[in-house]
Coordinates of C-alpha atoms and ligand atoms in Angstrom, one line a residue:
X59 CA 0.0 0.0 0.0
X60 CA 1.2 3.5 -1.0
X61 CA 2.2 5.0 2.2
X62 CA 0.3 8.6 3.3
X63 CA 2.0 11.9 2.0
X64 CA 2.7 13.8 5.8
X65 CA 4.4 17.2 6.2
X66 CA 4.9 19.7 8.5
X67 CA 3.5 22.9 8.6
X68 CA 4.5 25.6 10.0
X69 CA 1.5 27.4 10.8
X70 CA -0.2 24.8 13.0
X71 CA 3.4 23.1 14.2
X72 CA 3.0 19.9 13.6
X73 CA 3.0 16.9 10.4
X74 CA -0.3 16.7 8.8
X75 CA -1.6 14.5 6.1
X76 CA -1.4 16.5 3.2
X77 CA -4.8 16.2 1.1
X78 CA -5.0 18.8 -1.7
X79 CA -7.5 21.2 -2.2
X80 CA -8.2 20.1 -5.8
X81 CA -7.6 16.3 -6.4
X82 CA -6.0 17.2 -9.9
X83 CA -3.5 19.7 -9.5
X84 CA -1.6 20.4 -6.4
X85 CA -0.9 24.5 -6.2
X86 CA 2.4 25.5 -4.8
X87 CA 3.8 28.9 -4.3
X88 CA 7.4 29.7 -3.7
X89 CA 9.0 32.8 -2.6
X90 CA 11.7 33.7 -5.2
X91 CA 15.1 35.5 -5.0
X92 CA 15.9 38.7 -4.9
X93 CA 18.0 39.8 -8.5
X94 CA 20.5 42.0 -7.3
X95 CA 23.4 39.4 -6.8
X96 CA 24.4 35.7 -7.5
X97 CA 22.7 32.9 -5.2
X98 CA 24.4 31.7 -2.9
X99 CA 25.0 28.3 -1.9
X100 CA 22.2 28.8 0.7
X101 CA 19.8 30.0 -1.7
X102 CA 20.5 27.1 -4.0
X103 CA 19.6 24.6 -0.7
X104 CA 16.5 26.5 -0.3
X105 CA 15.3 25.9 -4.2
X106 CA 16.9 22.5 -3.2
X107 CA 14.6 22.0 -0.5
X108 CA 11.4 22.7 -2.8
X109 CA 12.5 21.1 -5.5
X110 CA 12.4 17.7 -3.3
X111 CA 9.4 18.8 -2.4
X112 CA 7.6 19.4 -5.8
X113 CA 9.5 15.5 -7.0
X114 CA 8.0 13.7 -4.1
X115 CA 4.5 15.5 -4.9
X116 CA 4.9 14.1 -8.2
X117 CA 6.3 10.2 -7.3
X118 CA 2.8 10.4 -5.2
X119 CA 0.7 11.0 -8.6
X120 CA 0.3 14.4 -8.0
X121 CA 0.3 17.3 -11.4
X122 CA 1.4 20.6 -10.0
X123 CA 1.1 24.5 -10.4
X124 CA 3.8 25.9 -9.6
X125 CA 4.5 29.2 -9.1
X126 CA 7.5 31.3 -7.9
X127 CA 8.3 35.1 -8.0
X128 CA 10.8 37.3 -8.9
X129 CA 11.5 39.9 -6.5
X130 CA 13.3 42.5 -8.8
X131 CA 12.0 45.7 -6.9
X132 CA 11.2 46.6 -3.4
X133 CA 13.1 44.0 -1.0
X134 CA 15.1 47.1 1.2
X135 CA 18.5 46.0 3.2
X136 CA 16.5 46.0 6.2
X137 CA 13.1 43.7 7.1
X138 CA 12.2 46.5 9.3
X139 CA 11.6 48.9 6.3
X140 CA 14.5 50.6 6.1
X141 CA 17.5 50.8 4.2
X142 CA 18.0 51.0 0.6
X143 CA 16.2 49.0 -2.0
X144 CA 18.7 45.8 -2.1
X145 CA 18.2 46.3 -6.7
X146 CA 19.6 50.1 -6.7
X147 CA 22.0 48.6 -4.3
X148 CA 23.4 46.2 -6.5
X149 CA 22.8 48.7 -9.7
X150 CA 25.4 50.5 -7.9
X151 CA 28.0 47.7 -7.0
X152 CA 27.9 46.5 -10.7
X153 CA 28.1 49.8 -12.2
X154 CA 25.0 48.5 -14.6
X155 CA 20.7 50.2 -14.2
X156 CA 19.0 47.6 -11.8
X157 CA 17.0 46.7 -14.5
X158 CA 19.7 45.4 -16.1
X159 CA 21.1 43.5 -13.2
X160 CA 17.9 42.1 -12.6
X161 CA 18.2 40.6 -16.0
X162 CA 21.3 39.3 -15.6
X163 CA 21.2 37.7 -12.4
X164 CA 18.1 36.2 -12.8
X165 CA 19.5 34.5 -15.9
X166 CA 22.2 33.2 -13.8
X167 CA 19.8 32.2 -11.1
X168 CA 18.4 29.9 -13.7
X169 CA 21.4 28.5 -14.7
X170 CA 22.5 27.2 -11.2
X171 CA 19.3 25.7 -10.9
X172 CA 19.1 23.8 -14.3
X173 CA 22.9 22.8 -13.4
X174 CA 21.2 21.3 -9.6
X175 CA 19.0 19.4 -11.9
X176 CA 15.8 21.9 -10.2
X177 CA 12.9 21.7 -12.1
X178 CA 11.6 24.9 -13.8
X179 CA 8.2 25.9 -12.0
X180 CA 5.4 25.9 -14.5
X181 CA 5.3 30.2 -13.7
X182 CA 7.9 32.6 -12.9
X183 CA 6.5 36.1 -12.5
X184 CA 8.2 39.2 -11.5
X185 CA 7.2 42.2 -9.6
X186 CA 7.8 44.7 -11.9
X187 CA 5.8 43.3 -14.1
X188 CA 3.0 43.2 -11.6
X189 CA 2.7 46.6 -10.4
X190 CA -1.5 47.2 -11.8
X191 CA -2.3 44.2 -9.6
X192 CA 0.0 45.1 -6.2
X193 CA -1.7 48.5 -6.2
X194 CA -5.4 46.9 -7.0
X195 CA -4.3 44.8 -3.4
X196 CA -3.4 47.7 -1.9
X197 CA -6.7 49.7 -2.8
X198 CA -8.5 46.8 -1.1
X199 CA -7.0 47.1 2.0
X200 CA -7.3 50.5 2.4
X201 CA -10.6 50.6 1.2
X202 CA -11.4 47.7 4.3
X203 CA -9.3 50.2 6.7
X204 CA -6.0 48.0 7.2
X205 CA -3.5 50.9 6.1
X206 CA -2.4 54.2 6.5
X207 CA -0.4 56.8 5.3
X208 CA 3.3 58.6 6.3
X209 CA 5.6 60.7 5.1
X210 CA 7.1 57.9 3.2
X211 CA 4.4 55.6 2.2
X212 CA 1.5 53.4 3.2
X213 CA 1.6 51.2 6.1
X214 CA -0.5 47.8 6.9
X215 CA -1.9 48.7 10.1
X216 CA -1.1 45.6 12.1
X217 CA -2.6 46.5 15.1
X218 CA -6.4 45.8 13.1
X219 CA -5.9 42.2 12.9
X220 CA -5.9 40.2 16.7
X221 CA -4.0 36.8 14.6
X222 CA -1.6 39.2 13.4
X223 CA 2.3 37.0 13.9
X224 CA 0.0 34.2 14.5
X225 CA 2.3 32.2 12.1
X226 CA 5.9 32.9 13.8
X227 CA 3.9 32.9 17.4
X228 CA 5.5 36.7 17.5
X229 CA 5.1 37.9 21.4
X230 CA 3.9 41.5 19.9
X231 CA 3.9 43.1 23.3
X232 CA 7.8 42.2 23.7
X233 CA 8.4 43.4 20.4
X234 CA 7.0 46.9 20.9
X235 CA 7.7 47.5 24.7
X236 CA 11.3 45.8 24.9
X237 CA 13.3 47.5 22.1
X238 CA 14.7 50.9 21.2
X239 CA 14.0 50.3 17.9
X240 CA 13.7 53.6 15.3
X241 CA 9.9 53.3 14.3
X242 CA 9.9 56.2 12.3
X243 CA 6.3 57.1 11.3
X244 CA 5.3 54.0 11.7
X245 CA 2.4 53.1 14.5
X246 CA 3.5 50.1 15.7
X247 CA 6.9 48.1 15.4
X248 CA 5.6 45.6 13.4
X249 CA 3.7 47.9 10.6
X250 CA 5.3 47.3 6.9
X251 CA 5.1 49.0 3.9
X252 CA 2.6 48.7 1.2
X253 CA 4.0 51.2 -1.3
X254 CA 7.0 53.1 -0.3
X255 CA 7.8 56.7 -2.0
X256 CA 10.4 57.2 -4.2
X257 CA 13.3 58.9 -2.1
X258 CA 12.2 62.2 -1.4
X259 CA 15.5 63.2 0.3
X260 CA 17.4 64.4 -3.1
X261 CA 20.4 64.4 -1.0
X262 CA 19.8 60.4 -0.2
X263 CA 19.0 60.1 -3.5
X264 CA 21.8 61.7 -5.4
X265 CA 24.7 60.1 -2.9
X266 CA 23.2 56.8 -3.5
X267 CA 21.8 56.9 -7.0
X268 CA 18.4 57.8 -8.8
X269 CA 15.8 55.7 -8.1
X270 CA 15.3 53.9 -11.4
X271 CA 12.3 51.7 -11.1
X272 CA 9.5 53.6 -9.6
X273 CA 5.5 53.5 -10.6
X274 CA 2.6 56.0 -10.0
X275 CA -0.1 55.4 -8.1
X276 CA -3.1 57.0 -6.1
X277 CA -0.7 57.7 -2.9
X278 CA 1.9 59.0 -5.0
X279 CA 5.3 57.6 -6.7
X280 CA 7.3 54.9 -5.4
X281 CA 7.2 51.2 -5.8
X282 CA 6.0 48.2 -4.1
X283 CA 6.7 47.2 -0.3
X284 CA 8.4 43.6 -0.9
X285 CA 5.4 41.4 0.9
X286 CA 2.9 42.5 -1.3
X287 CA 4.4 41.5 -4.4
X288 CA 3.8 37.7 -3.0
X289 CA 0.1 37.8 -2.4
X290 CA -0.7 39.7 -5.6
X291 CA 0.5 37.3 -7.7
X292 CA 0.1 34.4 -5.8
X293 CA -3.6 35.3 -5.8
X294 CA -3.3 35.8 -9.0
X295 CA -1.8 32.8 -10.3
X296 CA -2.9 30.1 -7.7
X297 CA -6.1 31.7 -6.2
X298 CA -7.4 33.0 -2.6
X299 CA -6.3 29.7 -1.0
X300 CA -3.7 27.2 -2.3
X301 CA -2.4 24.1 -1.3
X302 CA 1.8 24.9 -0.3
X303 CA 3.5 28.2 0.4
X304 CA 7.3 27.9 0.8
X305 CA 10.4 30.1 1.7
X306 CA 13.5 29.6 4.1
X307 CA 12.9 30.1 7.8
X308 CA 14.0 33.7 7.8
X309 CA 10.6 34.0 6.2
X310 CA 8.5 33.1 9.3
X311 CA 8.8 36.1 11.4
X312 CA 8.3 38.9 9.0
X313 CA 7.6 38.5 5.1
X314 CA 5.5 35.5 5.9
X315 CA 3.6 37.0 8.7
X316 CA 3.1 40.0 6.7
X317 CA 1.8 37.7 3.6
X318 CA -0.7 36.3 5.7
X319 CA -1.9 40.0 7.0
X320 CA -2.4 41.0 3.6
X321 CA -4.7 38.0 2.6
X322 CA -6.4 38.2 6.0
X323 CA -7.1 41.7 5.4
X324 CA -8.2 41.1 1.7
X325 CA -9.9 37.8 2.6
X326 CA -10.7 37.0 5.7
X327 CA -8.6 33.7 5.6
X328 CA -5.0 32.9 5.3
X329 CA -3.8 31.9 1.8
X330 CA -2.3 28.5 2.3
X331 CA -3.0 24.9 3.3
X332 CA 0.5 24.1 4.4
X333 CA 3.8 26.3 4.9
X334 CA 6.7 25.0 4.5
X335 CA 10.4 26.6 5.4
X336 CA 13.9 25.5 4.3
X337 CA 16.4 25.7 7.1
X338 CA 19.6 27.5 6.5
X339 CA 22.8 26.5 4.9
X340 CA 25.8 27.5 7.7
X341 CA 29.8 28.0 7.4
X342 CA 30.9 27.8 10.6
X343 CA 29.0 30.4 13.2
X344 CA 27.7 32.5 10.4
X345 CA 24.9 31.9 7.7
X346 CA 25.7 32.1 4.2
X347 CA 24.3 35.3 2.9
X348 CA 24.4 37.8 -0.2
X349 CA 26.4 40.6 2.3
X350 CA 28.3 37.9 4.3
X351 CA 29.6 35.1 4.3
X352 CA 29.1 33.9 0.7
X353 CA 29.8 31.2 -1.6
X354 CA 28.5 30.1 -4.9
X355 CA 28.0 27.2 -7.6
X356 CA 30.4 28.6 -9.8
X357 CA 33.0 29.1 -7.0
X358 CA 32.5 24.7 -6.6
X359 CA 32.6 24.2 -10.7
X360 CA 35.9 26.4 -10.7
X361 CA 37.7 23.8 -8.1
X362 CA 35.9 21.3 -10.9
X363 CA 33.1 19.8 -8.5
X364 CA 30.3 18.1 -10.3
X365 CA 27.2 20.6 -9.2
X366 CA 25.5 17.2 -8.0
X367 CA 28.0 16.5 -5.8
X368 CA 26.5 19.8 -3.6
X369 CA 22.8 18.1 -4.5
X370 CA 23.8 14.7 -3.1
X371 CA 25.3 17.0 0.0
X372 CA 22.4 19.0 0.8
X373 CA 20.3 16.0 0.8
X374 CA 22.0 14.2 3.4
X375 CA 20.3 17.2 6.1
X376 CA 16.6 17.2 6.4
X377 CA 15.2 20.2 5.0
X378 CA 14.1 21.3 8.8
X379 CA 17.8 21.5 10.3
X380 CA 20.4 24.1 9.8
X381 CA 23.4 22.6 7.9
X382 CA 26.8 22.8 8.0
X383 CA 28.5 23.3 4.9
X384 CA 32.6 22.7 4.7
X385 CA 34.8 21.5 1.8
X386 CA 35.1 18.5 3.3
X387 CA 31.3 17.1 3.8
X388 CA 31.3 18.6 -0.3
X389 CA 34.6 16.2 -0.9
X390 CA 32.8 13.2 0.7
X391 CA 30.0 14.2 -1.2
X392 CA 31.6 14.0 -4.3
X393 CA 33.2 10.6 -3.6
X394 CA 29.9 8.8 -2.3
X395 CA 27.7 10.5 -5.8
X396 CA 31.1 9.1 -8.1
X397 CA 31.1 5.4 -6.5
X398 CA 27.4 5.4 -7.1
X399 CA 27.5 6.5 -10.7
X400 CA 30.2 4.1 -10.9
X401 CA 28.0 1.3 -9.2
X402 CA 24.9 1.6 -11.6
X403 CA 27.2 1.4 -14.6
X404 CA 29.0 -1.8 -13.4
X405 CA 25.4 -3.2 -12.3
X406 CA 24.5 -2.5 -16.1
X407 CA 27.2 -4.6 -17.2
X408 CA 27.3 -7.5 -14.8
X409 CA 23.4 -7.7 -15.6
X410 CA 24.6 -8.0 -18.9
X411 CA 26.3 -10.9 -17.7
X412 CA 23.9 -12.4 -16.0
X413 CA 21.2 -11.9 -18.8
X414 CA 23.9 -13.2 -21.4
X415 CA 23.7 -16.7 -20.4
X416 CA 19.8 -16.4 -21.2
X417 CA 20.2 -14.4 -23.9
X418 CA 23.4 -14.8 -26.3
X419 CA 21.7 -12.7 -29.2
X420 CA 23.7 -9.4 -29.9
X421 CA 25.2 -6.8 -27.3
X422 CA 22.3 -4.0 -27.6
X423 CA 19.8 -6.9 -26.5
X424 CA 21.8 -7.9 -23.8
X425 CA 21.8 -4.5 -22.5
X426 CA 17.7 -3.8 -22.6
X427 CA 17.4 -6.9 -21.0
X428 CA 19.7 -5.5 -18.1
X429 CA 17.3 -2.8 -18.1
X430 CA 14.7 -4.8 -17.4
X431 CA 15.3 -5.3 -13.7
X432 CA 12.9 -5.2 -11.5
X433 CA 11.9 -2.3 -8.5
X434 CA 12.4 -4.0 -5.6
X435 CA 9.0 -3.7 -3.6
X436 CA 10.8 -3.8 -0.3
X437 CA 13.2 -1.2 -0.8
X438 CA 10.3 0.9 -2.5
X439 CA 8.2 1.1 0.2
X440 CA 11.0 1.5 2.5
X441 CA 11.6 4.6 0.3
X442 CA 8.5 5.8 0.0
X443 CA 7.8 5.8 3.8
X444 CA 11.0 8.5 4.2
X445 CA 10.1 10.6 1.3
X446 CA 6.5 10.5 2.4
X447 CA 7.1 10.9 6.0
X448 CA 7.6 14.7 5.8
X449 CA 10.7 14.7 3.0
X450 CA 13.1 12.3 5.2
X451 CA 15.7 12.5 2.6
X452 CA 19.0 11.4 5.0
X453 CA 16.7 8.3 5.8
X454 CA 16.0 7.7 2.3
X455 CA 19.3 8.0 0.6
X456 CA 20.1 5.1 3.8
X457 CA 17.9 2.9 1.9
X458 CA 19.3 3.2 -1.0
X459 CA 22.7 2.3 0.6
X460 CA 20.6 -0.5 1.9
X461 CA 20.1 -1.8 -1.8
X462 CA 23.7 -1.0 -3.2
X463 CA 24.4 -3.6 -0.3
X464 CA 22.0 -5.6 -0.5
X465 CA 21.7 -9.2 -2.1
X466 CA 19.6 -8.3 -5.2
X467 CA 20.6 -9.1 -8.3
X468 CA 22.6 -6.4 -10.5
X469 CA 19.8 -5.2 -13.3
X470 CA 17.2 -5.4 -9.9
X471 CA 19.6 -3.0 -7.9
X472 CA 19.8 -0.5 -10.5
X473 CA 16.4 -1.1 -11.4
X474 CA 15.9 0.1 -7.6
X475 CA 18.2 2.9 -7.4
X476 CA 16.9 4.5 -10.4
X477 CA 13.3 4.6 -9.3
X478 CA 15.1 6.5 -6.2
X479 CA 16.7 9.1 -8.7
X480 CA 13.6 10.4 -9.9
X481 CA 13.3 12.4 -6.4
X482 CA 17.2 12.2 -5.8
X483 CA 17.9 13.6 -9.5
X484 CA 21.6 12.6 -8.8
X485 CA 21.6 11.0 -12.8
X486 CA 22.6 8.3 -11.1
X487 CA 22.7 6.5 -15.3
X488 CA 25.2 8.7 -16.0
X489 CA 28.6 7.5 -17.2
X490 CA 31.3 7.7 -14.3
X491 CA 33.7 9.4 -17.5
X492 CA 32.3 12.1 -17.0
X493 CA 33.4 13.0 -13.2
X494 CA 36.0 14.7 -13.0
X495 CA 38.2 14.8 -9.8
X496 CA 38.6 17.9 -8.1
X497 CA 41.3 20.5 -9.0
X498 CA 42.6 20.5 -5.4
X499 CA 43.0 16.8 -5.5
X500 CA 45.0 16.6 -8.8
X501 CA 46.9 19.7 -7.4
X502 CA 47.6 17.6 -4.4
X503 CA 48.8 14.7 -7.1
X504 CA 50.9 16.7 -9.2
X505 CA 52.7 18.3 -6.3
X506 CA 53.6 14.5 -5.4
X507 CA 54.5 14.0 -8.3
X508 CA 56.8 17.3 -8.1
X509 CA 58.2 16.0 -4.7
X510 CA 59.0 12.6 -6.8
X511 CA 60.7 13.9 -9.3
X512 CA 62.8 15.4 -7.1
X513 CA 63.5 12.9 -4.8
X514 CA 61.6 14.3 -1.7
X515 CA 60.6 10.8 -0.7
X516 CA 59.6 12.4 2.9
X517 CA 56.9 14.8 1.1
X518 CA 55.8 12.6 -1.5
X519 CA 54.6 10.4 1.6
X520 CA 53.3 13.1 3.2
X521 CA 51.0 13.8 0.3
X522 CA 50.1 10.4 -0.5
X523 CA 48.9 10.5 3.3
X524 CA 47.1 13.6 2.9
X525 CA 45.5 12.1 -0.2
X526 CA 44.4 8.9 1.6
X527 CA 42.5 10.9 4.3
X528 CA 40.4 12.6 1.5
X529 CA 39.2 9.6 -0.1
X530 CA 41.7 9.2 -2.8
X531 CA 44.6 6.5 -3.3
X532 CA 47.4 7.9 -5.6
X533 CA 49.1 4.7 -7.7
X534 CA 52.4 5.2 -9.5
X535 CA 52.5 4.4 -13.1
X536 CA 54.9 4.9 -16.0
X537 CA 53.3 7.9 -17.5
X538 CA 53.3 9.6 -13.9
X539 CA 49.8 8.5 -11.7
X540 CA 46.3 6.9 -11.1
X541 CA 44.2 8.5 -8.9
X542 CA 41.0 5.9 -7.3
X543 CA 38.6 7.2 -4.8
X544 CA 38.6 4.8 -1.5
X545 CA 34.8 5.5 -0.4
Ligands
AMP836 P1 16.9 36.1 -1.3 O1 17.4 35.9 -2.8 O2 17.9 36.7 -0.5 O3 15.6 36.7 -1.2 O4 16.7 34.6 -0.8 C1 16.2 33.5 -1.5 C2 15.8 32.4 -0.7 O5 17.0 31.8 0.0 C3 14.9 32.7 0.5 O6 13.9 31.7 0.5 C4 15.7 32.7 1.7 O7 15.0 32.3 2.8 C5 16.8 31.6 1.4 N1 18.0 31.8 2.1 C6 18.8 32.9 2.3 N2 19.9 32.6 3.0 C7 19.9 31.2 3.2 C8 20.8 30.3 3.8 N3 22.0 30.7 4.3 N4 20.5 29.0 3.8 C9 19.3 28.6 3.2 N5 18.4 29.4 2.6 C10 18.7 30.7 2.6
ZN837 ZN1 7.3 35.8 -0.8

């Protein structure tokens, strides 16, 4: 039997059967990134993280909608509201307009995650190009009396709604009594902005840059506060109420909470079924971030890391735990993804082997009838009850350890592990040729071979050492070495 579909929520804190609204097409909204820089390899985990999800929706028979944004206007440096617009803050690091570098980094947002083998959603939509229906929201709520107007824009008026922080179980009373926090015109500490004026300081706006993506609208000119561009077009695209709503746990607190206000206000109700938030991807004491501590895909494919390798990494956390990131776990990584690949193409041939004496008809034959192994029911269900049982992805990628060691025949193990790959997406069928070892372990290599040349016997051990702790044994040959991974 098909084991139940559970996952956590956020909202309600706790696992619940997930049943979707519509039994033909699951609805799933995910918040976006923001254009102004490259992800970072703690965005990438995030889109990871949903693109596990959206897999395992599908291995249970599910069709989705799936819809993300584009946040190219409006996200400021600070959650509170302040601080400059994170685009014009990037137009001015690159040198380039921000529309331009919202182009160009949202291009290269794509590319990382077609290289992590993430699905496309079936909608991207950007803010800018939703301005008409951000101020329609906006018009609504003011209209229904949950706004109000500053010197610098128009406010959600949090104070109307008795749920309001519901979501992040915000203590609103701590928040506004216990801080020295600079409120500004704002009414309460937890007020955001709607629609925020263009900079009306010409000093501000001449040290910094001119504002170059502003709109008009009945309160005046300016652009879109960064929560609203979420429920306009998810409302747009998916409806009042929806099935998922996703982001990483910085989410909770504010944009989140603020999402929610906005469809209360609007609606009366909360816009989805089930939220869901990706933990966050760590380097030591600090978080990865676009301002900090950073590190990206490309950085990994420079040092010539297969992009997988970080895939196969990030799914041996759950989803709901910070993570560690360090070269090492990526190394190990690497090594476990390459003797996997490695594995299903020996399976392949020794199936061959084993179908040959069946079938002694030409090569090509022998093959497809490798192929034909069977899914081990077992193992499947063993599988399906992690992936099911609220994304356990370290538990599942046990099982499929399980069935590399397991006593099933060659064409039934890959038959197995394959089934697996359709939520792993590791291309587990793909030819081990094609991994290539990573520049710091070759370095490593060639310097041994350096210290060989020379006669540094003392080094050359040293190395070989050094090489052995990373998962590599170094062989000598006559044409210089032969590097074999130990894991
Ligand atoms: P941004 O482009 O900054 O708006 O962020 C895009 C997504 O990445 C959001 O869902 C964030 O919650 C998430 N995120 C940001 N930093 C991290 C991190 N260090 N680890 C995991 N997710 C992150
Ligand atoms: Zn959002």
């Amino acid at each position: 039997m098909f084991p139940t579909l559970k996952l956590y929520d956020t909202y309600r804190r706790k696992i619940a059967k997930f049943t979707p609204i519509s039994n033909k097409m699951v609805t799933l909204y995910a918040c976006g990134p923001t254009v102004y820089d490259f992800a970072h390899l703690g965005n990438l985990r995030n889109y990871l993280f949903v693109d596990v999800l959206r897999r395992v929706l599908e291995l249970n028979g599910y069709r989705l909608k799936h819809v993300m944004n584009i946040t190219d206007v409006g996200h400021l440096t600070s959650d509170a509201d302040s601080g400059e617009d994170k685009m014009q803050k990037g137009a001015r690091k690159h040198g380039q307009s921000a529309w331009q570098i919202a182009k160009f980094f949202e291009a290269a947002f794509l590319e990382d995650l077609g290289k992590l083998s993430i699905m496309q959603p079936s909608s991207l939509c950007r803010a800018t190009e939703h301005i008409a229906e951000q101020i329609e929201y906006i018009e609504d709520l003011e209209r229904k009396g949950f706004t109000y107007q500053t010197l610098d824009g128009v406010y959600f008026d949090t104070q109307k709604l008795a749920s309001y922080g519901k979501i992040a179980k915000l203590d609103i009373a701590g928040l506004q009594g216990g801080k020295r926090v600079e409120l500004g015109e704002k009414r309460q500490i937890t007020d955001f902005a709607l629609w925020k004026f263009s900079e009306t300081d010409k000093s501000i706006a001449a040290a910094k840059q001119e504002r170059q993506m502003q709109w008009s609208s009945p309160w005046g000119i300016g652009f879109p506060g960064w929560h609203i561009e979420c429920s306009a077009m998810s409302e747009k695209y998916l409806g009042t109420k929806f099935d998922i709503h996703v982001g990483g746990e910085d989410h909770i607190p504010v944009h989140h909470a603020n999402e929610i206000a906005q469809s209360e206000g609007r609606h009366g109700h909360q816009p989805a079924n089930f939220w869901m938030h990706g933990y966050f991807l760590q380097m030591g004491k600090e978080k990865l971030s676009k301002s900090g501590k950073s590190l990206l895909l490309r950085d990994l494919l420079e040092q010539g890391y297969d992009p997988l390798a970080f895939r196969y990494l990030v799914l041996t956390g759950h989803y709901r735990s910070s993570m560690q990131f360090s070269m090492q776990a990526l190394q190990s990584a690497a090594i476990a993804l390459q003797r996997l690949r490695t594995m299903v193409a020996d399976w392949l041939v020794d199936a061959c082997h084993e179908s040959s004496d069946l079938q002694k008809s030409a090569d090509h034959a022998q093959v497809s009838a490798a192929d034909k192994g069977i899914i081990n029911l077992e193992y499947q269900l063993a599988f399906l009850n992690c992936v099911n049982n609220d994304l356990n992805m370290p538990q599942a990628l046990a099982i499929l350890w399980a069935v590399v060691k397991s006593k099933l025949s060659a064409a039934d193990k890959r038959a197995t592990v394959l089934y697996f790959d359709q939520v792993f997406a590791l291309s587990l069928h793909k030819s081990t040729n094609t991994i290539q070892i990573p520049s710091e372990i070759t370095a490593l290599a060639e310097q041994r071979l350096q210290a060989r040349l020379n006669r540094r016997w003392a080094k050359s051990d040293q190395i070989r050492e050094k090489l052995r702790q990373l998962g590599y044994v170094i062989t000598d040959t006559d044409s210089g070495y032969q590097l074999q991974t130990t894991l």
